[in-house]
Amino acid sequence: MNERILHQDVQEYITNHLKSDLHKLILKGIPFNGVTIQEIANQILCKQKSEKKLPSWFNAKNIYYPPKGSIEQTSSETAANYKASLVSGKRLLDLTG
C-alpha cells in the first residue's frame, strides 16, 4: 500500500479528475513523486465505480481503494445492508468462497 495516495494533494487530484479521460491522463503523466500514474488511475477508476455501488466510500475522505477487481466483485452497499438485516448475532461464517 502506497500511503502517498492518502496525502491531501493526491486525494484532491483524484477527486478533481473523476470526469477526466483516463487514457489521456495516463499519457500526460502526473505531477507527483512517490506515486505512479497506474496507482492514481486505479484510484480514480475505483472511486468512479464506487459512486453508485458504495456511496459511503465515494463520499468519504481519504479512502485507499483496493484493486479494480475487488471493487467490481463486491456487493453493493444496498445489497450488503439487506443481507446484514437477514441475520442477527455476533458471529457469522461466510462459506460462499
CSV table of C-alpha atoms in Angstrom, one decimal:
chain,number,residue,atom,x,y,z
A,1,MET,CA,0.0,0.0,0.0
A,2,ASN,CA,1.4,3.3,-1.1
A,3,GLU,CA,0.5,5.8,1.7
A,4,ARG,CA,1.4,8.7,-0.5
A,5,ILE,CA,-2.0,8.1,-2.2
A,6,LEU,CA,-3.6,9.4,1.1
A,7,HIS,CA,-1.8,12.8,1.0
A,8,GLN,CA,-4.1,15.7,0.5
A,9,ASP,CA,-2.6,16.8,-2.8
A,10,VAL,CA,-3.0,13.4,-4.3
A,11,GLN,CA,-6.6,13.0,-3.0
A,12,GLU,CA,-7.5,16.4,-4.4
A,13,TYR,CA,-6.0,15.3,-7.8
A,14,ILE,CA,-8.1,12.1,-7.8
A,15,THR,CA,-11.3,14.0,-6.9
A,16,ASN,CA,-10.6,16.7,-9.5
A,17,HIS,CA,-10.1,14.1,-12.3
A,18,LEU,CA,-13.1,11.9,-11.7
A,19,LYS,CA,-14.6,13.0,-15.0
A,20,SER,CA,-11.3,13.1,-16.9
A,21,ASP,CA,-10.4,10.6,-19.8
A,22,LEU,CA,-8.1,8.1,-18.0
A,23,HIS,CA,-6.3,7.3,-21.2
A,24,LYS,CA,-5.3,10.9,-21.8
A,25,LEU,CA,-4.4,11.3,-18.1
A,26,ILE,CA,-2.1,8.3,-18.2
A,27,LEU,CA,-0.4,9.6,-21.3
A,28,LYS,CA,0.0,13.0,-19.8
A,29,GLY,CA,1.5,11.7,-16.5
A,30,ILE,CA,1.2,13.1,-13.0
A,31,PRO,CA,2.8,15.9,-11.1
A,32,PHE,CA,3.7,13.8,-8.1
A,33,ASN,CA,6.8,12.0,-6.8
A,34,GLY,CA,6.4,8.7,-4.9
A,35,VAL,CA,3.2,7.6,-6.7
A,36,THR,CA,2.8,6.1,-10.1
A,37,ILE,CA,0.2,7.0,-12.8
A,38,GLN,CA,-1.1,3.4,-12.6
A,39,GLU,CA,-1.8,3.8,-8.9
A,40,ILE,CA,-3.6,7.1,-9.5
A,41,ALA,CA,-5.6,5.7,-12.4
A,42,ASN,CA,-6.7,2.7,-10.3
A,43,GLN,CA,-7.8,5.1,-7.5
A,44,ILE,CA,-9.8,7.3,-10.0
A,45,LEU,CA,-11.4,4.3,-11.7
A,46,CYS,CA,-12.4,2.7,-8.4
A,47,LYS,CA,-13.7,5.9,-7.0
A,48,GLN,CA,-15.8,6.3,-10.1
A,49,LYS,CA,-17.2,2.8,-9.7
A,50,SER,CA,-18.0,3.4,-6.0
A,51,GLU,CA,-20.2,6.4,-6.7
A,52,LYS,CA,-23.3,4.3,-7.1
A,53,LYS,CA,-22.1,1.0,-5.7
A,54,LEU,CA,-20.5,2.2,-2.5
A,55,PRO,CA,-21.8,5.7,-1.9
A,56,SER,CA,-20.4,5.9,1.7
A,57,TRP,CA,-16.9,5.2,0.3
A,58,PHE,CA,-17.4,7.7,-2.5
A,59,ASN,CA,-18.4,10.4,-0.1
A,60,ALA,CA,-15.7,9.7,2.5
A,61,LYS,CA,-12.3,11.4,2.5
A,62,ASN,CA,-9.0,9.6,2.3
A,63,ILE,CA,-10.2,6.2,1.0
A,64,TYR,CA,-7.5,3.9,-0.3
A,65,TYR,CA,-9.4,1.9,-2.8
A,66,PRO,CA,-8.4,-1.8,-3.4
A,67,PRO,CA,-7.6,-3.1,-6.9
A,68,LYS,CA,-10.3,-2.7,-9.6
A,69,GLY,CA,-11.3,-6.4,-9.5
A,70,SER,CA,-12.2,-6.2,-5.8
A,71,ILE,CA,-14.5,-3.2,-6.4
A,72,GLU,CA,-16.1,-5.0,-9.3
A,73,GLN,CA,-16.8,-8.2,-7.3
A,74,THR,CA,-18.0,-6.6,-4.1
A,75,SER,CA,-21.7,-6.4,-3.3
A,76,SER,CA,-23.3,-3.0,-3.5
A,77,GLU,CA,-23.9,-1.1,-0.3
A,78,THR,CA,-27.6,-1.6,-0.7
A,79,ALA,CA,-27.3,-5.4,-1.1
A,80,ALA,CA,-24.8,-5.6,1.9
A,81,ASN,CA,-27.3,-3.7,4.1
A,82,TYR,CA,-30.1,-6.0,3.1
A,83,LYS,CA,-28.0,-9.2,3.7
A,84,ALA,CA,-27.0,-7.8,7.1
A,85,SER,CA,-30.6,-7.3,8.0
A,86,LEU,CA,-31.3,-11.0,7.4
A,87,VAL,CA,-29.1,-12.3,10.3
A,88,SER,CA,-28.5,-11.4,13.9
A,89,GLY,CA,-25.9,-12.3,16.5
A,90,LYS,CA,-22.3,-11.5,17.0
A,91,ARG,CA,-20.7,-14.1,14.7
A,92,LEU,CA,-21.2,-15.2,11.1
A,93,LEU,CA,-19.4,-17.6,9.0
A,94,ASP,CA,-19.4,-17.0,5.2
A,95,LEU,CA,-18.9,-20.2,3.3
A,96,THR,CA,-19.6,-18.8,-0.1
A,97,GLY,CA,-16.0,-19.0,-1.2
